[in-house]
CSV table of C-alpha atoms in Angstrom, one decimal:
chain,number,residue,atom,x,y,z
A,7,UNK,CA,34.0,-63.8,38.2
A,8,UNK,CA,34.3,-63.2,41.9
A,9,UNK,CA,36.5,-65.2,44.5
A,10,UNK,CA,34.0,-67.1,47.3
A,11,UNK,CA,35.9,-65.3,50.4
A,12,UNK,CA,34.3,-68.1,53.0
A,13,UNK,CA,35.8,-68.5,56.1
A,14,UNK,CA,38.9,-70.8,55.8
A,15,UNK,CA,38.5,-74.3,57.7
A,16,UNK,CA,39.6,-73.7,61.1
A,17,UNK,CA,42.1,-76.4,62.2
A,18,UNK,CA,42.5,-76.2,66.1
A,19,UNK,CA,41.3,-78.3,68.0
A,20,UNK,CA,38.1,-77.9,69.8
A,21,UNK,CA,37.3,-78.1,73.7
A,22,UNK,CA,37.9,-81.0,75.5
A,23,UNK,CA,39.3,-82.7,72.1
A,24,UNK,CA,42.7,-83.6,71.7
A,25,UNK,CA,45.0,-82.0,69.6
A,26,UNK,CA,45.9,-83.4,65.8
A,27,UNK,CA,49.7,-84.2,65.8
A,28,UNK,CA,52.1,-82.7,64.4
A,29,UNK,CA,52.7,-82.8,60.9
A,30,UNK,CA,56.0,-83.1,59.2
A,31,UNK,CA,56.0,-82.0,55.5
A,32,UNK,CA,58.6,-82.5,53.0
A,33,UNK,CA,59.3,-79.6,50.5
A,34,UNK,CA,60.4,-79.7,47.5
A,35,UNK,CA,60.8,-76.6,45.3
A,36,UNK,CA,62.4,-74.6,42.5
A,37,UNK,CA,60.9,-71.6,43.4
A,38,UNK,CA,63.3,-70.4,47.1
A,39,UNK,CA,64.6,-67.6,48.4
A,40,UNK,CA,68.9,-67.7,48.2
A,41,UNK,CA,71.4,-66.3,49.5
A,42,UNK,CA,71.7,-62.8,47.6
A,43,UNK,CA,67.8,-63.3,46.5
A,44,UNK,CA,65.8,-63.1,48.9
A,45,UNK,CA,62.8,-62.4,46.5
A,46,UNK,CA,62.5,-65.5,44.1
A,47,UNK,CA,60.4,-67.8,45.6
A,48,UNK,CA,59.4,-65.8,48.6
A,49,UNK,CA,55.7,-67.4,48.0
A,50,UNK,CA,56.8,-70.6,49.3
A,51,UNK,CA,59.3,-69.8,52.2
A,52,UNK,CA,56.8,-66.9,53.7
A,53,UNK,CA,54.1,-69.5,53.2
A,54,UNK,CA,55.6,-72.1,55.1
A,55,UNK,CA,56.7,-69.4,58.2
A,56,UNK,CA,53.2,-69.2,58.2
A,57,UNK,CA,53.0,-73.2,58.6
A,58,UNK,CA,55.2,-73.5,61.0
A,59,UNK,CA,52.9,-70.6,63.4
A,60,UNK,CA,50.0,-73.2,63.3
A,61,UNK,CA,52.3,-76.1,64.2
A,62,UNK,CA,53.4,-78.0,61.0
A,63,UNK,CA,57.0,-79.1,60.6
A,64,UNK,CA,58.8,-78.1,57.5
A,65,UNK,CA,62.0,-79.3,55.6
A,66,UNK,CA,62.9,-77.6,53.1
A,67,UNK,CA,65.1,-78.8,49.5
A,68,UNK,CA,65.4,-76.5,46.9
A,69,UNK,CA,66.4,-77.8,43.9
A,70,UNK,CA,68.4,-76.5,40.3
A,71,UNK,CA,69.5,-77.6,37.5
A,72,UNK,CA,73.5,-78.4,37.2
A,73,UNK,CA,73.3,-76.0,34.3
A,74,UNK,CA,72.5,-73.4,36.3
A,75,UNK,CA,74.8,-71.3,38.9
A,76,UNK,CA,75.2,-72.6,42.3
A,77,UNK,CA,73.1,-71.2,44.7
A,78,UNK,CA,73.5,-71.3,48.4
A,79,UNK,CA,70.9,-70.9,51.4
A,80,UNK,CA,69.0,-68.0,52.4
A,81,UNK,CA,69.9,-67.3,56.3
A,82,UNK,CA,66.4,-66.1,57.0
A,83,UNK,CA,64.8,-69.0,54.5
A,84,UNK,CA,66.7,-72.4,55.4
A,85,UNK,CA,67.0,-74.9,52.8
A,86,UNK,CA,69.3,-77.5,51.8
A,87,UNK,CA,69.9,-76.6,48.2
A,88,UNK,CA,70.7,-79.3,46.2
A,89,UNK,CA,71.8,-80.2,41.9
A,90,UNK,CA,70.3,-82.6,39.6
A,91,UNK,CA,71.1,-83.4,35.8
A,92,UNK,CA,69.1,-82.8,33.1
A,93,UNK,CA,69.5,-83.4,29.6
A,94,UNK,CA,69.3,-79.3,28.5
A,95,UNK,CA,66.2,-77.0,28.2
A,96,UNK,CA,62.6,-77.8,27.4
A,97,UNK,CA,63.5,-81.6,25.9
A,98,UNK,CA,65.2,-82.8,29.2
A,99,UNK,CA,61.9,-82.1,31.3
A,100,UNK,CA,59.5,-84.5,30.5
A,101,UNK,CA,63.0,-86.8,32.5
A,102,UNK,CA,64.2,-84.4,35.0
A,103,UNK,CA,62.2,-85.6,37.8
A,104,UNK,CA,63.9,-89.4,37.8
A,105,UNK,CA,67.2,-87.5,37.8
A,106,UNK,CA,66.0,-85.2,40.7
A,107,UNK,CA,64.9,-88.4,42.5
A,108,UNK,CA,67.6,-90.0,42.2
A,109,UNK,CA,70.0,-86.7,43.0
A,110,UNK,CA,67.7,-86.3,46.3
A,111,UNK,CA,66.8,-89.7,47.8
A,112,UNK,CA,69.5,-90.4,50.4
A,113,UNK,CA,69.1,-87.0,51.9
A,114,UNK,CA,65.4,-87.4,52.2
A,115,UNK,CA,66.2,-91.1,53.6
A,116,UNK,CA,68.0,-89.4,56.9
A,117,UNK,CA,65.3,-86.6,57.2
A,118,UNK,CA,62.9,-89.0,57.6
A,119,UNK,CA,64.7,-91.4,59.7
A,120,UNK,CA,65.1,-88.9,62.0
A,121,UNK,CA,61.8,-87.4,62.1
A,122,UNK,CA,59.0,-89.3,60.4
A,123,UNK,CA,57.8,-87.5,57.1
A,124,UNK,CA,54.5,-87.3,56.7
A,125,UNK,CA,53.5,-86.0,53.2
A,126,UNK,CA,55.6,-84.7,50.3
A,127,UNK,CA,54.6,-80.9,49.1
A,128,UNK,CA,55.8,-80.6,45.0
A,129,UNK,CA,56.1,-77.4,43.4
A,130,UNK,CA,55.0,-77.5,39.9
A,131,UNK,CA,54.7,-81.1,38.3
A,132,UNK,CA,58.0,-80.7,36.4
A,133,UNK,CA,60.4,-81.9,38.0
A,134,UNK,CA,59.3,-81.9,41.5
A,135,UNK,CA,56.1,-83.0,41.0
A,136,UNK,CA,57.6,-86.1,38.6
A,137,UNK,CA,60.5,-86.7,41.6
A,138,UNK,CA,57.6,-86.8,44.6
A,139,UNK,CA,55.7,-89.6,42.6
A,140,UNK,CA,58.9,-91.4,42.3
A,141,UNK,CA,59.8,-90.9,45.7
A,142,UNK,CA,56.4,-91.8,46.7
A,143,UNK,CA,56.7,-95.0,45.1
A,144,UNK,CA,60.0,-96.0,46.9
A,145,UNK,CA,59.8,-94.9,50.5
A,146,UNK,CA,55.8,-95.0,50.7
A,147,UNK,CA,55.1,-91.0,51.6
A,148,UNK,CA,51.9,-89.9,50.4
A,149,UNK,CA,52.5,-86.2,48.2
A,150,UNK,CA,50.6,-83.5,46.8
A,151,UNK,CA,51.6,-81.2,43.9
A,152,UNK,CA,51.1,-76.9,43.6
A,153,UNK,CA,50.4,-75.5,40.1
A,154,UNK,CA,51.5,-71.9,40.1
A,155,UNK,CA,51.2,-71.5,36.6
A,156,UNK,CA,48.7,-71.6,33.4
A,157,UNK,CA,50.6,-73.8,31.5
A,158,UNK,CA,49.0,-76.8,33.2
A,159,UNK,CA,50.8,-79.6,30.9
A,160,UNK,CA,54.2,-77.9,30.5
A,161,UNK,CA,53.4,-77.5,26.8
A,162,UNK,CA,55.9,-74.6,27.0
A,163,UNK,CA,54.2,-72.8,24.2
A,164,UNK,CA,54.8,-75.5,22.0
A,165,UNK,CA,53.6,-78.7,19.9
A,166,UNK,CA,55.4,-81.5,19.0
A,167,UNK,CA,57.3,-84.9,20.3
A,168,UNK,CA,58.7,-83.3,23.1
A,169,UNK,CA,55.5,-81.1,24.2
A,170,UNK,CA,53.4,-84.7,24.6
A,171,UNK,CA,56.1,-86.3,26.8
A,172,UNK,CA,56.1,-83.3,29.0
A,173,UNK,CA,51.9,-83.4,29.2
A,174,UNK,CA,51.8,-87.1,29.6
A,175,UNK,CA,54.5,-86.7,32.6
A,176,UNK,CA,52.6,-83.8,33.9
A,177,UNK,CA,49.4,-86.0,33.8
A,178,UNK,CA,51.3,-88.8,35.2
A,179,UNK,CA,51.8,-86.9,38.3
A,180,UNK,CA,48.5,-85.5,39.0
A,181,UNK,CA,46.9,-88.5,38.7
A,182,UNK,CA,49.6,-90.0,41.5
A,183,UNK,CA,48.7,-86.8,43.4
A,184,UNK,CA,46.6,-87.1,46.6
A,185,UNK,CA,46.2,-83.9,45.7
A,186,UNK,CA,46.7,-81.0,43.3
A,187,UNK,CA,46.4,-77.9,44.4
A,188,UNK,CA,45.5,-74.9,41.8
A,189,UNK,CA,46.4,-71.1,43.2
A,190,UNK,CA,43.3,-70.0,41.3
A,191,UNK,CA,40.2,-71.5,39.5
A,192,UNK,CA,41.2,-70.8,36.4
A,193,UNK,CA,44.3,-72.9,37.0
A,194,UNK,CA,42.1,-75.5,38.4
A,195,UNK,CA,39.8,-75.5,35.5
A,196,UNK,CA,42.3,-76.4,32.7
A,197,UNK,CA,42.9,-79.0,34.6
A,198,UNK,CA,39.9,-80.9,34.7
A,199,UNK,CA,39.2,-79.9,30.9
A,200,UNK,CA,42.4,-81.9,30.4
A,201,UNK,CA,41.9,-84.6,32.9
A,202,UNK,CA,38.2,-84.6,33.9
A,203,UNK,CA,38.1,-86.4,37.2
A,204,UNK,CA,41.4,-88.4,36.9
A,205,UNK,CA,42.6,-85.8,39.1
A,206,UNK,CA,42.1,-84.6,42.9
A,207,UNK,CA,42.2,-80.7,42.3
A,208,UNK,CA,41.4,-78.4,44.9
A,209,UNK,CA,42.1,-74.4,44.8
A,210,UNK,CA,44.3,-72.4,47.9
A,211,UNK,CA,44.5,-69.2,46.7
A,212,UNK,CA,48.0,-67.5,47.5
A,213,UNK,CA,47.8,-65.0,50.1
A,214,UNK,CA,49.7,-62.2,51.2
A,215,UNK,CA,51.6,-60.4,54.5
A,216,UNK,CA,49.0,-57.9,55.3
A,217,UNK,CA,51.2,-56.6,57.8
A,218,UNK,CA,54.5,-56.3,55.5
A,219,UNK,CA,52.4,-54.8,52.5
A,220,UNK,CA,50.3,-52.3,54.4
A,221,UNK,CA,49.3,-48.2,53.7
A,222,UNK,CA,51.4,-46.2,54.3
A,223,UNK,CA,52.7,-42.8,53.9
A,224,UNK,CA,50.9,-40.5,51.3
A,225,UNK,CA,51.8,-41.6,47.6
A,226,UNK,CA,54.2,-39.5,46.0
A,227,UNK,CA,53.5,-35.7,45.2
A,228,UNK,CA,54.5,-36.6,40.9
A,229,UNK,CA,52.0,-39.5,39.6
A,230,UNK,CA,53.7,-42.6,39.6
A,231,UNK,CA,52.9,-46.1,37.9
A,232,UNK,CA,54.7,-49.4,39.3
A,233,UNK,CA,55.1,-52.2,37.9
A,234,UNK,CA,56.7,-55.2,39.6
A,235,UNK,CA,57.3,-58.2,37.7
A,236,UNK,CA,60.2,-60.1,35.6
A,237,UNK,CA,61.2,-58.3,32.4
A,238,UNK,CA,59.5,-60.9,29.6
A,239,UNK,CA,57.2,-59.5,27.0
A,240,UNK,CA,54.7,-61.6,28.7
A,241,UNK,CA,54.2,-59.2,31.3
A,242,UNK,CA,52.6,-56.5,29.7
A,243,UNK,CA,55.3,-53.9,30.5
A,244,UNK,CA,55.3,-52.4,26.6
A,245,UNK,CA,51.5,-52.2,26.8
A,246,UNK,CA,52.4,-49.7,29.9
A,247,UNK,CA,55.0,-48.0,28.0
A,248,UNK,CA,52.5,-47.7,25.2
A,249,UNK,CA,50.0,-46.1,27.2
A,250,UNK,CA,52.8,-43.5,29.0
A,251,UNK,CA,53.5,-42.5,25.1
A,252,UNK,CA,49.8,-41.7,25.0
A,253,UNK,CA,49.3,-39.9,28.0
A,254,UNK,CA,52.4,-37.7,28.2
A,255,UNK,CA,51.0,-35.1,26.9
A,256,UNK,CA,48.1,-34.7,28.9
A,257,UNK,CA,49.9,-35.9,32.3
A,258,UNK,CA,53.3,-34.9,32.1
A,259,UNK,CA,54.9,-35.2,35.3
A,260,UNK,CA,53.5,-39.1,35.1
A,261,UNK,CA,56.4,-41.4,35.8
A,262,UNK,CA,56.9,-45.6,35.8
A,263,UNK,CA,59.3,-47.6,37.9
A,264,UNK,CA,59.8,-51.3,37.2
A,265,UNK,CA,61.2,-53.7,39.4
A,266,UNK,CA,62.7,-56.6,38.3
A,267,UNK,CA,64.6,-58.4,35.9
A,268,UNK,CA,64.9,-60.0,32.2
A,269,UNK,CA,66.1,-60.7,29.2
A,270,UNK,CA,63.9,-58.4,27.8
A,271,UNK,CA,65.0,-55.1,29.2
A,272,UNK,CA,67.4,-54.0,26.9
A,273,UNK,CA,64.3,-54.5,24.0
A,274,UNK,CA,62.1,-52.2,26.9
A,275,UNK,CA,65.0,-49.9,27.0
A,276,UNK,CA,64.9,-49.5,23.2
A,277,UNK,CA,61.1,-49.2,22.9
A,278,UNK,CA,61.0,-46.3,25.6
A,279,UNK,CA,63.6,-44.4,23.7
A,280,UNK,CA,61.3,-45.1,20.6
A,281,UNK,CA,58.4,-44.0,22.3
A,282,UNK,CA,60.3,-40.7,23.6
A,283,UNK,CA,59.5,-41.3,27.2
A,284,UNK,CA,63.0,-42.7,28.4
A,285,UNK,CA,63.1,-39.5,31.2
A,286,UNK,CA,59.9,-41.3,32.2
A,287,UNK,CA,60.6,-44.5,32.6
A,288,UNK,CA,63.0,-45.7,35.8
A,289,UNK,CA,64.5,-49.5,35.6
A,290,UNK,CA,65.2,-50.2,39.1
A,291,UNK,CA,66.4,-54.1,38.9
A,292,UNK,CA,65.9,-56.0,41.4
A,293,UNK,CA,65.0,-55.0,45.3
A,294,UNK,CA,64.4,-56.5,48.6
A,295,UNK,CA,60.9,-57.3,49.8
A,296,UNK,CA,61.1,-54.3,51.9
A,297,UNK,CA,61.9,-51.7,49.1
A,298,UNK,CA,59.2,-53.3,47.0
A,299,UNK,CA,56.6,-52.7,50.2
A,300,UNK,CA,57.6,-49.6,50.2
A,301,UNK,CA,57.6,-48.7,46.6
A,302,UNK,CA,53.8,-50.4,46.4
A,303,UNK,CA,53.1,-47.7,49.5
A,304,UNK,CA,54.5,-44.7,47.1
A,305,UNK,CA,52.7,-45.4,44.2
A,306,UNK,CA,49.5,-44.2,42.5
A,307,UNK,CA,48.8,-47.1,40.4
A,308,UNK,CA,50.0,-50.7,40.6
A,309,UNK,CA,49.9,-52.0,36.8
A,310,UNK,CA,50.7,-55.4,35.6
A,311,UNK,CA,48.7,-56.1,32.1
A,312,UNK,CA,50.0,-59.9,32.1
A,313,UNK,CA,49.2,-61.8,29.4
A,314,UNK,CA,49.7,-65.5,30.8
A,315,UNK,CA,49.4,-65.0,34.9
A,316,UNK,CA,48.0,-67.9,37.0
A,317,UNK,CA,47.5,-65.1,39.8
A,318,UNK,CA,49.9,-62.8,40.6
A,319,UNK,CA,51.1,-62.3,44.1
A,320,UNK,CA,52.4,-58.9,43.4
A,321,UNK,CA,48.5,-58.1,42.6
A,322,UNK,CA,47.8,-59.1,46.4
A,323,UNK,CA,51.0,-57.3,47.5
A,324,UNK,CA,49.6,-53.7,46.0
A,325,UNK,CA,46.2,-54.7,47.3
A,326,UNK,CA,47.2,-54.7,50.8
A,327,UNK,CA,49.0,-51.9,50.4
A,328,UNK,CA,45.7,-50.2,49.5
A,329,UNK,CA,45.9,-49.6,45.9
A,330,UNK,CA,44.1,-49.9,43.1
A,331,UNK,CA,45.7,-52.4,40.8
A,332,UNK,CA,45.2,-52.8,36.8
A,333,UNK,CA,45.4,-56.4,35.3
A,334,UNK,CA,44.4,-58.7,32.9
A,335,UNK,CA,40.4,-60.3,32.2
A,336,UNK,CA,41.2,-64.2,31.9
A,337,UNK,CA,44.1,-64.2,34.1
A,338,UNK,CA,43.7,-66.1,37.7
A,339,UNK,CA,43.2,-62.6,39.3
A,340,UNK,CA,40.1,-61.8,37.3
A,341,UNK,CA,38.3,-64.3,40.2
A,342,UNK,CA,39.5,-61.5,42.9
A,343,UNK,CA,39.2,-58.4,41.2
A,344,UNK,CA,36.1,-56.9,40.7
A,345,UNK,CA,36.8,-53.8,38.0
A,346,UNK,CA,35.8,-50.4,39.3
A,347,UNK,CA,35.4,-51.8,42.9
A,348,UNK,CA,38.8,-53.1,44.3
A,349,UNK,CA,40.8,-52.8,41.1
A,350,UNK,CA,40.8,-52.5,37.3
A,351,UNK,CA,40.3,-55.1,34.7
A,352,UNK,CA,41.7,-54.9,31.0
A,353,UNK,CA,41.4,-57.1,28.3
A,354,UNK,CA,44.5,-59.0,27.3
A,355,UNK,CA,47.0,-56.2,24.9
A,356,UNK,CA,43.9,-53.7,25.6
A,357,UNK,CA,45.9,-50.7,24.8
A,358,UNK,CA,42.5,-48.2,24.8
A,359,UNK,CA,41.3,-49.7,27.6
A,360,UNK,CA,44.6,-49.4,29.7
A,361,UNK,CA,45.2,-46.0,28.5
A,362,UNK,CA,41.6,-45.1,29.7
A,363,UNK,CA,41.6,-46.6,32.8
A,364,UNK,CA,45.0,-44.9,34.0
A,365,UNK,CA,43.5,-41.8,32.2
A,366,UNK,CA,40.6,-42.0,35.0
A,367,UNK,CA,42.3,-43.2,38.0
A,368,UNK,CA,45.3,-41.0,38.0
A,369,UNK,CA,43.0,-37.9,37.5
A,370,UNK,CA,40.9,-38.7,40.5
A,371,UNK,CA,42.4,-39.3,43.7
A,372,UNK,CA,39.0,-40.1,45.7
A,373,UNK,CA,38.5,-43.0,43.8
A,374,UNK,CA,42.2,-44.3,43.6
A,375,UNK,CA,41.4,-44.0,47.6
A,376,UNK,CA,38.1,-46.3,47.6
A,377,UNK,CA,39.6,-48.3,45.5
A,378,UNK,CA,42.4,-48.7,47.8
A,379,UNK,CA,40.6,-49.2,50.3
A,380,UNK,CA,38.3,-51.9,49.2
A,381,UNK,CA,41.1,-53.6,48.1
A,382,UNK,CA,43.0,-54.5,51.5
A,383,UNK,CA,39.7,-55.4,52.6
A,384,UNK,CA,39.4,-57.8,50.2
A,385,UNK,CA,43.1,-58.9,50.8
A,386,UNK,CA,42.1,-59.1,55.0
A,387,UNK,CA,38.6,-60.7,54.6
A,388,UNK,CA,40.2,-64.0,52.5
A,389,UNK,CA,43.7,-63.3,51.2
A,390,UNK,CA,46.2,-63.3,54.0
A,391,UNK,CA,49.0,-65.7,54.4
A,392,UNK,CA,47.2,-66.7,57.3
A,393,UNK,CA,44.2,-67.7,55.3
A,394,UNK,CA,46.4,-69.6,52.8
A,395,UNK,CA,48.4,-71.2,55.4
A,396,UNK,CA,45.3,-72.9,57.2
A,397,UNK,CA,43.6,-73.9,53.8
A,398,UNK,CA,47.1,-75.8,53.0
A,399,UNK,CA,47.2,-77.3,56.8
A,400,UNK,CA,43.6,-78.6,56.1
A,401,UNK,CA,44.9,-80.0,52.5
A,402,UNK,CA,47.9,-81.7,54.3
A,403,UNK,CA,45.9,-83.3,56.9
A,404,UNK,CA,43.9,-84.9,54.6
A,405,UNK,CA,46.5,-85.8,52.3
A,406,UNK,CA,48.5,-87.5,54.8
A,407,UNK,CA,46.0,-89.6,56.1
């Protein structure tokens, strides 16, 4: 499957026409930059920088769980950062977003009483999306909803009681939705199989700072695979591992660096050991936005074999840095990556196939390079943050209507 890279609706206003006003949108988000971090949620804050550029307003709350530590605002990502209750873990969700409502309400009350809010922007359905509909209901602002993941319903990987509260709460708010939007048409498509029409989907694609995550110096002189992405088993990081142990032999100065963190990295740091490729393998935690540019600019290979990946903006980021990524068939990035042209698809836990497409891109450097190459262009001709940001200014003006 191939992404449709169409021009994105142009918004301005044309000659002699008078300009839309401005909008004012409303965010509310789990997912933000805070202070310490500026990394977790980055998608959204960058996003609405963008935004702001082509003339919407944004407020921002970010929102936690009082079971979680306090977190405190960003200096270069403002937010107001603000606690709700919920009765612990996965059973407390399908009722988190009444508690958020209710833990959030008076401070929207002021915002918009000093400037007029004109539509409510959810992320996810649970809570935010669930609090918006309430929210909705009470002060009369129109909202729309993101999906970022592939667990449309919030099943949680489970059945039960407790999984059919969260997916009628879930359906619940799509259904209030003016809109949902889907990062990818995969996304988009579970949807619909679970709510045929009942829902207003539409698909913005993420994009990415082509500027930021751009070539740059030659990759390191010692082959080196990246892989940027929480430490869950999820991710795919033992299938890399797996596919090191295999290849050691024949390419023994090949290294790995991860970046970021999980509970599963002292289970990674076992299997390495296992595998006898622990002077291989580097665990570098967490780093900054900048370090991660420049890591993607080092490497030789971008991998991320996700299992369960709605898109994948670290895909994107390594794109516009002008390398050839490996990922997933079935995944939300299988609609932008076309294997052997501008990156390389695997199956899901395809261990042969990962090992044999590192085997053939590390040993050939020319086609790492066209690779590369024909992946930023893919990134500049559709997949910018510019080209999200105008899709989602188009969205809001016909949400808010």
């Amino acid at each position: 499957m191939t992404l449709d890279l169409a021009n994105p609706v142009e918004i301005a206003a044309g000659a002699g026409k008078k300009p839309a006003a401005k909008l004012h949108v409303l965010t509310l988000t789990p997912f933000y930059p805070s202070l310490g971090d500026e990394v977790s949620g980055c998608f959204v804050a960058e996003t609405l920088r963008e935004l702001e550029s082509l003339g919407v307003k944004s407020s921002v709350i970010a929102v936690d769980s009082v079971y979680h530590p306090r977190r405190e605002a960003n200096q270069k990502f403002p937010a107001a950062w603000m606690r709700y209750p919920q009765i612990p873990g996965n059973l407390g969700l399908s009722t988190a977003g009444r508690f958020l409502s209710a833990s959030v309400v008076n401070r929207i009350r002021q915002i918009h009483s000093q400037t007029r809010i004109d539509l409510i922007h959810a992320h996810a359905a649970l809570p935010c999306g669930a609090a918006a509909a309430h929210l909705s209901r009470r002060l009369g602002i129109p909202f729309v909803v993101t999906i970022h993941g592939l667990d449309v319903f919030n099943r949680c990987f489970a059945d039960g009681i407790a999984a059919g509260w969260r997916r009628r709460a879930s359906t619940d708010v799509y259904q209030a939705a003016r809109r949902v939007i889907c990062i990818s048409g995969r996304i988009r498509r579970l949807l619909l199989e679970g709510m045929g029409d009942a829902a207003h989907a539409e698909v913005v694609y993420n994009g990415t700072d082509a500027d930021f995550f751009s070539p740059g110096e030659a990759e390191r002189s010692r082959p080196l695979v990246l892989v940027v992405g929480n430490l869950l088993a999820g991710k795919g990081q033992e299938l890399v591992f797996r596919a090191l142990a295999a290849l050691k032999n024949s390419l023994p100065e090949l290294r790995c660096e991860l970046i970021g963190e999980g509970a599963d990295r002292e289970r990674f740091t076992r299997l390495a050991a296992e595998l006898g490729i622990s002077g291989q393998i580097h665990f570098l935690g967490r780093r900054s936005r900048a370090e991660v540019a420049q890591a993607m600019r080092e490497c030789a290979v971008f991998a991320l074999p996700s299992r369960f990946e709605g898109l994948g903006c670290v895909y994107l980021e390594a794109m516009a840095c002008g390398k050839p990524v490996i990922a997933c068939r079935g995944q939300g990035i299988d609609e932008i990556v076309v294997h052997g042209k501008n990156g390389w698809l695997v199956p899901v836990d395809g261990l042969n196939e990962l090992i044999d497409g590192l085997r053939t891109l590390l040993s050939d450097r020319g086609l790492r390079t066209q690779i590369g190459q024909s992946a930023r262009q893919t990134i500049l001709e559709g997949l910018t943050m510019n080209h999200q940001a105008r899709a989602l200014q188009a969205t809001y003006q016909e949400a808010a209507r």
